Amino acid sequence: MKEELFELLLRLADDHLVLGHRISEWCGHAPTLEEDLALPNIALDLIGQARSLYTYAGEIEGKGRDEDHLAYLRLEREYRNLLLVERPNGDFAHTILRQLYFSVFMQAWWREAVASTDETLAAIAAKAVKESVYHVRHAAEWTIRLGDGTEESARRMAAAVDALYRYTGELFETDQVTDSLAAAGVAPDPASLKDEWDRTIAEIFAEARLELPDPRTWQQTGGRKGFHGEEMGYLLAELQYVQRAYPGLTW
Amino acid sequence: MSKETTPLWEVFIRPRNGLAHRHCGSLHAADAEMALQAARDVYTRRGEGTSIWVVPSAQITASDPKDKDALFEPTAEKIYRHPTFYDIPDEVGHM
């Protein structure tokens, strides 16, 4: 069980670190001053959640790896994040939709995890669930404004839906790790969250006048096994640069 | 983002229960809901508030700075209007 828990914590932590890094790339580049504060604010939430998860993962592993080691000193193939979160920012519509897909999933996941039999995970979830509610609201409001906005914003939002839907199947994948943790009441079964996710996304899309993607769309996979897109290498190069250039550096 | 699609809003924050909402700045947003969200990010990130109001700036009618003399100066000359003008007997204590 310990190995499975470590694997799960690493997956979650990697999701949050990588998405947090992606969102932080908007800092100083967001379309308005207001968004330039909102997006890094969300990035800080995500990176904060990643820190708690890495720290706990290091304790569970018991090999002396701390949060910095796990975040900065692993190779690309060792990262377990979803392909969705490493997708490049693209234009603002892509960023918003990526956030919506992920946050709607995580809000349900954290809500269930509050009841985890693992006390530390339950405590992390209790804090994170409040933050995820805000992330969903932010992404949903923007999705509605852009989808039901001008001709151009609607066109761009629809293009984002087209580009990103194939990365959502991975959210609900199960394997021996998720199965045994779900059976032990440690973590929610991701597949059990699919109906709620579909419903929430459908409601938001209806309000945004966006067409739902074809559910039979072929789905990408591989992130959980360490197979990443080519963009991941560039992301890690930037993310790890300081720690690689100055090993052991602390703030 | 044009001014037409993201008009200006004035933000008021109540720091604690029992106090009044105070004006703390302005921002651009598409509508009231978005303005409220932006206000949360721009003005309450360090625990400044327990409640936020947003008001479309266009709804505010303001005095003209040109009229400053006519509007505000006369009151300063009528010193009997100010509480410090009167001597208060010691027996009254704090008022």
CSV table of C-alpha atoms in Angstrom, one decimal:
chain,number,residue,atom,x,y,z
A,1,MET,CA,0.0,0.0,0.0
A,2,LYS,CA,2.9,2.3,0.8
A,3,GLU,CA,4.2,2.0,-2.7
A,4,GLU,CA,0.9,2.7,-4.2
A,5,LEU,CA,0.3,5.7,-2.0
A,6,PHE,CA,3.7,7.1,-3.0
A,7,GLU,CA,2.9,6.7,-6.6
A,8,LEU,CA,-0.5,8.4,-6.3
A,9,LEU,CA,1.0,11.3,-4.4
A,10,LEU,CA,3.7,11.7,-7.0
A,11,ARG,CA,1.1,11.8,-9.8
A,12,LEU,CA,-1.0,14.4,-8.1
A,13,ALA,CA,2.0,16.5,-7.1
A,14,ASP,CA,3.4,16.4,-10.7
A,15,ASP,CA,0.0,17.4,-12.0
A,16,HIS,CA,-0.1,20.4,-9.7
A,17,LEU,CA,3.5,21.5,-10.2
A,18,VAL,CA,3.4,21.3,-14.0
A,19,LEU,CA,0.1,23.1,-14.3
A,20,GLY,CA,1.2,25.6,-11.7
A,21,HIS,CA,4.3,26.2,-13.8
A,22,ARG,CA,2.3,26.6,-17.0
A,23,ILE,CA,-0.1,29.1,-15.3
A,24,SER,CA,2.9,31.0,-13.9
A,25,GLU,CA,4.2,31.5,-17.4
A,26,TRP,CA,1.3,34.1,-17.8
A,27,CYS,CA,2.8,36.3,-15.1
A,28,GLY,CA,3.5,39.6,-16.8
A,29,HIS,CA,1.8,38.5,-20.0
A,30,ALA,CA,-1.8,38.1,-19.1
A,31,PRO,CA,-4.4,39.9,-21.3
A,32,THR,CA,-5.3,42.4,-18.6
A,33,LEU,CA,-3.8,43.6,-15.4
A,34,GLU,CA,-6.7,42.0,-13.4
A,35,GLU,CA,-5.9,38.6,-15.0
A,36,ASP,CA,-2.2,39.1,-14.4
A,37,LEU,CA,-3.0,39.0,-10.7
A,38,ALA,CA,-5.7,36.2,-10.9
A,39,LEU,CA,-3.6,33.7,-12.9
A,40,PRO,CA,-0.4,33.8,-10.7
A,41,ASN,CA,-2.7,33.6,-7.7
A,42,ILE,CA,-4.1,30.3,-9.0
A,43,ALA,CA,-0.5,29.2,-9.9
A,44,LEU,CA,0.5,29.8,-6.3
A,45,ASP,CA,-2.4,27.7,-5.1
A,46,LEU,CA,-1.4,24.8,-7.3
A,47,ILE,CA,2.3,25.0,-6.5
A,48,GLY,CA,1.4,25.2,-2.8
A,49,GLN,CA,-0.7,22.0,-3.2
A,50,ALA,CA,2.2,20.4,-5.0
A,51,ARG,CA,4.6,21.2,-2.2
A,52,SER,CA,2.3,19.5,0.4
A,53,LEU,CA,2.0,16.5,-1.8
A,54,TYR,CA,5.7,16.2,-2.5
A,55,THR,CA,6.6,16.6,1.1
A,56,TYR,CA,4.2,13.9,2.1
A,57,ALA,CA,5.4,11.7,-0.8
A,58,GLY,CA,9.0,12.0,0.4
A,59,GLU,CA,7.9,10.9,3.9
A,60,ILE,CA,6.0,7.9,2.6
A,61,GLU,CA,9.0,6.9,0.4
A,62,GLY,CA,11.4,7.2,3.3
A,63,LYS,CA,14.5,7.5,1.2
A,64,GLY,CA,15.4,11.1,2.3
A,65,ARG,CA,14.0,12.8,-0.8
A,66,ASP,CA,12.4,16.1,0.1
A,67,GLU,CA,10.0,18.3,-1.9
A,68,ASP,CA,12.8,20.1,-3.8
A,69,HIS,CA,14.4,16.8,-4.8
A,70,LEU,CA,11.1,15.3,-6.0
A,71,ALA,CA,10.1,18.5,-7.9
A,72,TYR,CA,13.4,19.5,-9.4
A,73,LEU,CA,15.8,16.6,-9.7
A,74,ARG,CA,13.9,13.9,-11.6
A,75,LEU,CA,14.2,13.1,-15.3
A,76,GLU,CA,11.4,13.6,-17.8
A,77,ARG,CA,10.4,10.0,-17.9
A,78,GLU,CA,10.0,10.0,-14.1
A,79,TYR,CA,7.3,12.6,-14.2
A,80,ARG,CA,3.8,11.1,-13.7
A,81,ASN,CA,1.7,14.1,-14.7
A,82,LEU,CA,-1.3,14.1,-17.0
A,83,LEU,CA,-0.7,15.1,-20.6
A,84,LEU,CA,-3.4,17.7,-20.2
A,85,VAL,CA,-1.5,19.8,-17.7
A,86,GLU,CA,1.7,20.0,-19.7
A,87,ARG,CA,-0.2,21.3,-22.8
A,88,PRO,CA,1.3,24.7,-23.8
A,89,ASN,CA,-0.7,27.8,-22.8
A,90,GLY,CA,-1.7,28.5,-26.4
A,91,ASP,CA,-4.0,31.5,-26.5
A,92,PHE,CA,-6.0,32.5,-23.5
A,93,ALA,CA,-8.9,30.2,-24.5
A,94,HIS,CA,-6.6,27.2,-24.3
A,95,THR,CA,-5.3,28.2,-20.9
A,96,ILE,CA,-8.9,28.7,-19.6
A,97,LEU,CA,-10.2,25.4,-20.9
A,98,ARG,CA,-7.3,23.4,-19.7
A,99,GLN,CA,-7.9,24.9,-16.2
A,100,LEU,CA,-11.6,24.2,-16.4
A,101,TYR,CA,-11.1,20.5,-17.4
A,102,PHE,CA,-8.6,19.9,-14.6
A,103,SER,CA,-10.2,22.0,-11.9
A,104,VAL,CA,-13.7,20.5,-12.3
A,105,PHE,CA,-12.0,17.1,-11.9
A,106,MET,CA,-9.9,18.1,-8.9
A,107,GLN,CA,-12.8,19.8,-7.1
A,108,ALA,CA,-14.6,16.5,-7.1
A,109,TRP,CA,-11.5,14.5,-6.3
A,110,TRP,CA,-10.5,16.7,-3.3
A,111,ARG,CA,-14.1,16.7,-2.0
A,112,GLU,CA,-14.1,12.9,-1.9
A,113,ALA,CA,-10.5,12.8,-0.5
A,114,VAL,CA,-11.5,14.8,2.5
A,115,ALA,CA,-13.0,11.5,3.8
A,116,SER,CA,-9.7,9.6,3.1
A,117,THR,CA,-8.7,7.0,5.6
A,118,ASP,CA,-5.2,8.6,5.3
A,119,GLU,CA,-5.2,11.5,7.7
A,120,THR,CA,-2.5,13.5,6.0
A,121,LEU,CA,-4.1,13.2,2.6
A,122,ALA,CA,-7.5,14.2,4.1
A,123,ALA,CA,-5.9,17.3,5.7
A,124,ILE,CA,-4.3,18.3,2.4
A,125,ALA,CA,-7.7,17.8,0.6
A,126,ALA,CA,-9.6,19.9,3.2
A,127,LYS,CA,-7.4,22.9,2.3
A,128,ALA,CA,-7.2,22.2,-1.4
A,129,VAL,CA,-10.9,21.8,-1.9
A,130,LYS,CA,-11.6,25.4,-1.1
A,131,GLU,CA,-9.0,26.6,-3.5
A,132,SER,CA,-10.3,24.3,-6.2
A,133,VAL,CA,-13.8,25.8,-5.9
A,134,TYR,CA,-12.4,29.2,-6.8
A,135,HIS,CA,-10.4,27.7,-9.7
A,136,VAL,CA,-13.5,26.2,-11.1
A,137,ARG,CA,-15.4,29.5,-10.8
A,138,HIS,CA,-12.7,31.5,-12.4
A,139,ALA,CA,-12.3,29.1,-15.4
A,140,ALA,CA,-16.1,28.6,-15.8
A,141,GLU,CA,-16.9,32.3,-15.8
A,142,TRP,CA,-14.3,32.9,-18.4
A,143,THR,CA,-15.4,29.9,-20.5
A,144,ILE,CA,-18.9,31.4,-20.5
A,145,ARG,CA,-17.8,34.9,-21.3
A,146,LEU,CA,-15.5,33.8,-24.2
A,147,GLY,CA,-17.8,31.0,-25.6
A,148,ASP,CA,-20.8,33.3,-25.6
A,149,GLY,CA,-18.8,36.5,-26.3
A,150,THR,CA,-17.7,37.9,-29.6
A,151,GLU,CA,-17.4,36.0,-32.9
A,152,GLU,CA,-13.7,35.8,-32.4
A,153,SER,CA,-13.7,34.7,-28.8
A,154,ALA,CA,-16.3,32.0,-29.6
A,155,ARG,CA,-14.2,30.7,-32.5
A,156,ARG,CA,-11.1,30.5,-30.4
A,157,MET,CA,-12.9,28.8,-27.5
A,158,ALA,CA,-14.3,26.2,-29.9
A,159,ALA,CA,-10.8,25.6,-31.3
A,160,ALA,CA,-9.6,25.0,-27.7
A,161,VAL,CA,-12.4,22.5,-27.2
A,162,ASP,CA,-11.2,20.7,-30.3
A,163,ALA,CA,-7.6,20.7,-29.3
A,164,LEU,CA,-7.9,19.7,-25.6
A,165,TYR,CA,-10.7,17.2,-25.3
A,166,ARG,CA,-8.5,14.3,-26.4
A,167,TYR,CA,-6.4,14.9,-23.2
A,168,THR,CA,-9.3,14.5,-20.8
A,169,GLY,CA,-9.7,10.7,-20.9
A,170,GLU,CA,-6.5,10.3,-18.9
A,171,LEU,CA,-8.2,12.0,-15.9
A,172,PHE,CA,-10.4,9.0,-15.4
A,173,GLU,CA,-8.0,6.2,-16.1
A,174,THR,CA,-7.6,3.5,-13.4
A,175,ASP,CA,-4.9,1.0,-12.8
A,176,GLN,CA,-3.7,-1.2,-10.0
A,177,VAL,CA,-2.6,1.9,-8.0
A,178,THR,CA,-5.9,3.7,-8.1
A,179,ASP,CA,-7.9,0.4,-7.7
A,180,SER,CA,-6.1,-0.7,-4.5
A,181,LEU,CA,-6.1,2.8,-3.0
A,182,ALA,CA,-9.8,3.2,-3.8
A,183,ALA,CA,-10.6,-0.2,-2.2
A,184,ALA,CA,-8.7,0.8,1.0
A,185,GLY,CA,-10.6,4.2,1.1
A,186,VAL,CA,-7.4,6.2,0.8
A,187,ALA,CA,-8.3,7.9,-2.5
A,188,PRO,CA,-11.3,8.3,-4.7
A,189,ASP,CA,-11.7,6.1,-7.7
A,190,PRO,CA,-11.1,8.5,-10.6
A,191,ALA,CA,-13.6,6.6,-12.9
A,192,SER,CA,-16.4,7.2,-10.4
A,193,LEU,CA,-16.0,11.0,-10.9
A,194,LYS,CA,-16.6,10.8,-14.7
A,195,ASP,CA,-20.4,11.3,-14.7
A,196,GLU,CA,-20.2,14.3,-12.4
A,197,TRP,CA,-17.4,15.8,-14.6
A,198,ASP,CA,-19.4,15.2,-17.8
A,199,ARG,CA,-22.5,16.9,-16.2
A,200,THR,CA,-20.6,19.9,-14.9
A,201,ILE,CA,-18.8,20.5,-18.2
A,202,ALA,CA,-22.1,20.1,-20.2
A,203,GLU,CA,-23.8,22.7,-18.0
A,204,ILE,CA,-21.0,25.2,-18.4
A,205,PHE,CA,-20.7,24.5,-22.2
A,206,ALA,CA,-24.5,25.0,-22.6
A,207,GLU,CA,-24.3,28.4,-20.9
A,208,ALA,CA,-21.2,29.2,-23.0
A,209,ARG,CA,-23.0,28.1,-26.2
A,210,LEU,CA,-20.2,25.7,-26.9
A,211,GLU,CA,-20.7,22.4,-28.6
A,212,LEU,CA,-19.8,19.4,-26.6
A,213,PRO,CA,-17.0,17.3,-28.2
A,214,ASP,CA,-17.8,13.9,-29.6
A,215,PRO,CA,-17.4,11.5,-26.6
A,216,ARG,CA,-16.0,8.9,-29.0
A,217,THR,CA,-13.0,11.2,-29.7
A,218,TRP,CA,-9.8,9.2,-29.6
A,219,GLN,CA,-8.0,9.8,-26.3
A,220,GLN,CA,-4.3,10.3,-25.7
A,221,THR,CA,-2.6,8.5,-22.8
A,222,GLY,CA,0.8,7.8,-21.4
A,223,GLY,CA,1.5,10.6,-18.9
A,224,ARG,CA,1.0,8.4,-15.8
A,225,LYS,CA,3.7,6.1,-17.2
A,226,GLY,CA,6.1,8.8,-18.0
A,227,PHE,CA,5.5,9.2,-21.7
A,228,HIS,CA,5.2,12.9,-22.4
A,229,GLY,CA,4.8,15.3,-25.3
A,230,GLU,CA,7.8,17.1,-26.7
A,231,GLU,CA,6.7,20.3,-24.9
A,232,MET,CA,7.5,18.7,-21.6
A,233,GLY,CA,11.2,18.8,-22.2
A,234,TYR,CA,11.2,22.5,-22.6
A,235,LEU,CA,9.0,23.0,-19.6
A,236,LEU,CA,11.3,21.0,-17.4
A,237,ALA,CA,14.4,22.7,-18.8
A,238,GLU,CA,13.0,26.0,-17.5
A,239,LEU,CA,11.5,24.6,-14.3
A,240,GLN,CA,14.7,22.8,-13.3
A,241,TYR,CA,17.3,25.2,-14.6
A,242,VAL,CA,18.2,26.9,-11.3
A,243,GLN,CA,18.4,23.7,-9.3
A,244,ARG,CA,20.5,22.0,-12.0
A,245,ALA,CA,22.9,24.9,-12.4
A,246,TYR,CA,23.3,25.5,-8.7
A,247,PRO,CA,22.8,22.1,-7.0
A,248,GLY,CA,21.5,22.4,-3.4
A,249,LEU,CA,20.6,26.0,-3.8
A,250,THR,CA,17.9,27.2,-1.3
A,251,TRP,CA,16.0,30.5,-1.0
B,1,MET,CA,-10.0,44.0,-24.3
B,2,SER,CA,-11.8,47.2,-25.2
B,3,LYS,CA,-13.4,49.7,-22.8
B,4,GLU,CA,-16.7,48.7,-24.3
B,5,THR,CA,-16.5,45.1,-23.4
B,6,THR,CA,-14.7,45.6,-20.1
B,7,PRO,CA,-16.0,48.8,-18.4
B,8,LEU,CA,-14.6,50.3,-15.3
B,9,TRP,CA,-15.9,49.2,-11.8
B,10,GLU,CA,-15.3,50.8,-8.4
B,11,VAL,CA,-14.5,48.3,-5.6
B,12,PHE,CA,-15.6,48.7,-2.0
B,13,ILE,CA,-14.3,46.4,0.7
B,14,ARG,CA,-15.6,45.8,4.3
B,15,PRO,CA,-12.5,45.0,6.4
B,16,ARG,CA,-14.4,43.6,9.4
B,17,ASN,CA,-18.0,43.0,10.5
B,18,GLY,CA,-19.5,46.1,11.9
B,19,LEU,CA,-17.4,48.5,9.7
B,20,ALA,CA,-18.7,50.2,6.6
B,21,HIS,CA,-17.5,49.2,3.1
B,22,ARG,CA,-14.7,51.5,2.0
B,23,HIS,CA,-13.7,52.4,-1.5
B,24,CYS,CA,-10.3,50.8,-2.2
B,25,GLY,CA,-9.8,51.2,-6.0
B,26,SER,CA,-11.1,50.3,-9.4
B,27,LEU,CA,-10.7,47.7,-12.1
B,28,HIS,CA,-12.0,46.6,-15.6
B,29,ALA,CA,-14.3,43.6,-16.0
B,30,ALA,CA,-16.9,42.3,-18.4
B,31,ASP,CA,-19.7,42.3,-15.9
B,32,ALA,CA,-20.5,42.4,-12.2
B,33,GLU,CA,-19.7,38.7,-11.6
B,34,MET,CA,-16.3,39.0,-13.2
B,35,ALA,CA,-15.6,42.3,-11.4
B,36,LEU,CA,-16.3,40.6,-8.1
B,37,GLN,CA,-13.8,37.9,-8.9
B,38,ALA,CA,-11.2,40.3,-10.1
B,39,ALA,CA,-11.7,42.4,-7.0
B,40,ARG,CA,-11.0,39.3,-4.8
B,41,ASP,CA,-7.7,38.8,-6.6
B,42,VAL,CA,-6.6,42.5,-6.9
B,43,TYR,CA,-7.7,43.8,-3.5
B,44,THR,CA,-8.2,41.0,-0.9
B,45,ARG,CA,-5.2,38.8,-1.3
B,46,ARG,CA,-3.8,39.5,2.1
B,47,GLY,CA,-6.9,39.0,4.2
B,48,GLU,CA,-8.2,42.5,3.8
B,49,GLY,CA,-11.8,41.8,3.6
B,50,THR,CA,-14.9,40.0,4.7
B,51,SER,CA,-17.2,41.4,2.0
B,52,ILE,CA,-16.9,43.1,-1.4
B,53,TRP,CA,-19.1,45.5,-3.3
B,54,VAL,CA,-18.6,46.4,-6.9
B,55,VAL,CA,-20.3,49.4,-8.6
B,56,PRO,CA,-20.2,50.4,-12.2
B,57,SER,CA,-18.1,53.6,-12.3
B,58,ALA,CA,-20.5,55.1,-14.8
B,59,GLN,CA,-23.2,55.0,-12.0
B,60,ILE,CA,-21.2,57.4,-9.8
B,61,THR,CA,-22.0,61.1,-10.0
B,62,ALA,CA,-19.0,63.0,-8.7
B,63,SER,CA,-18.4,66.6,-7.7
B,64,ASP,CA,-16.2,68.6,-10.0
B,65,PRO,CA,-12.7,69.3,-8.6
B,66,LYS,CA,-13.2,72.8,-10.1
B,67,ASP,CA,-16.0,73.5,-7.6
B,68,LYS,CA,-13.8,72.7,-4.7
B,69,ASP,CA,-13.7,76.3,-3.4
B,70,ALA,CA,-17.4,76.8,-3.7
B,71,LEU,CA,-18.4,73.5,-2.1
B,72,PHE,CA,-16.0,73.0,0.7
B,73,GLU,CA,-14.2,76.2,1.8
B,74,PRO,CA,-17.1,78.1,3.3
B,75,THR,CA,-17.5,75.5,6.1
B,76,ALA,CA,-13.9,76.1,7.2
B,77,GLU,CA,-14.6,79.8,7.8
B,78,LYS,CA,-17.6,79.3,10.1
B,79,ILE,CA,-15.6,78.2,13.1
B,80,TYR,CA,-18.7,77.9,15.3
B,81,ARG,CA,-19.7,74.9,13.2
B,82,HIS,CA,-16.8,72.9,14.5
B,83,PRO,CA,-17.1,71.2,17.9
B,84,THR,CA,-13.8,72.6,19.0
B,85,PHE,CA,-15.3,76.1,19.0
B,86,TYR,CA,-17.2,75.6,22.2
B,87,ASP,CA,-15.9,75.4,25.7
B,88,ILE,CA,-17.3,72.4,27.5
B,89,PRO,CA,-17.8,72.6,31.2
B,90,ASP,CA,-15.6,70.1,33.1
B,91,GLU,CA,-18.7,68.6,34.8
B,92,VAL,CA,-19.9,67.3,31.4
B,93,GLY,CA,-16.9,65.0,31.0
B,94,HIS,CA,-16.4,63.3,27.7
B,95,MET,CA,-18.9,64.0,25.0
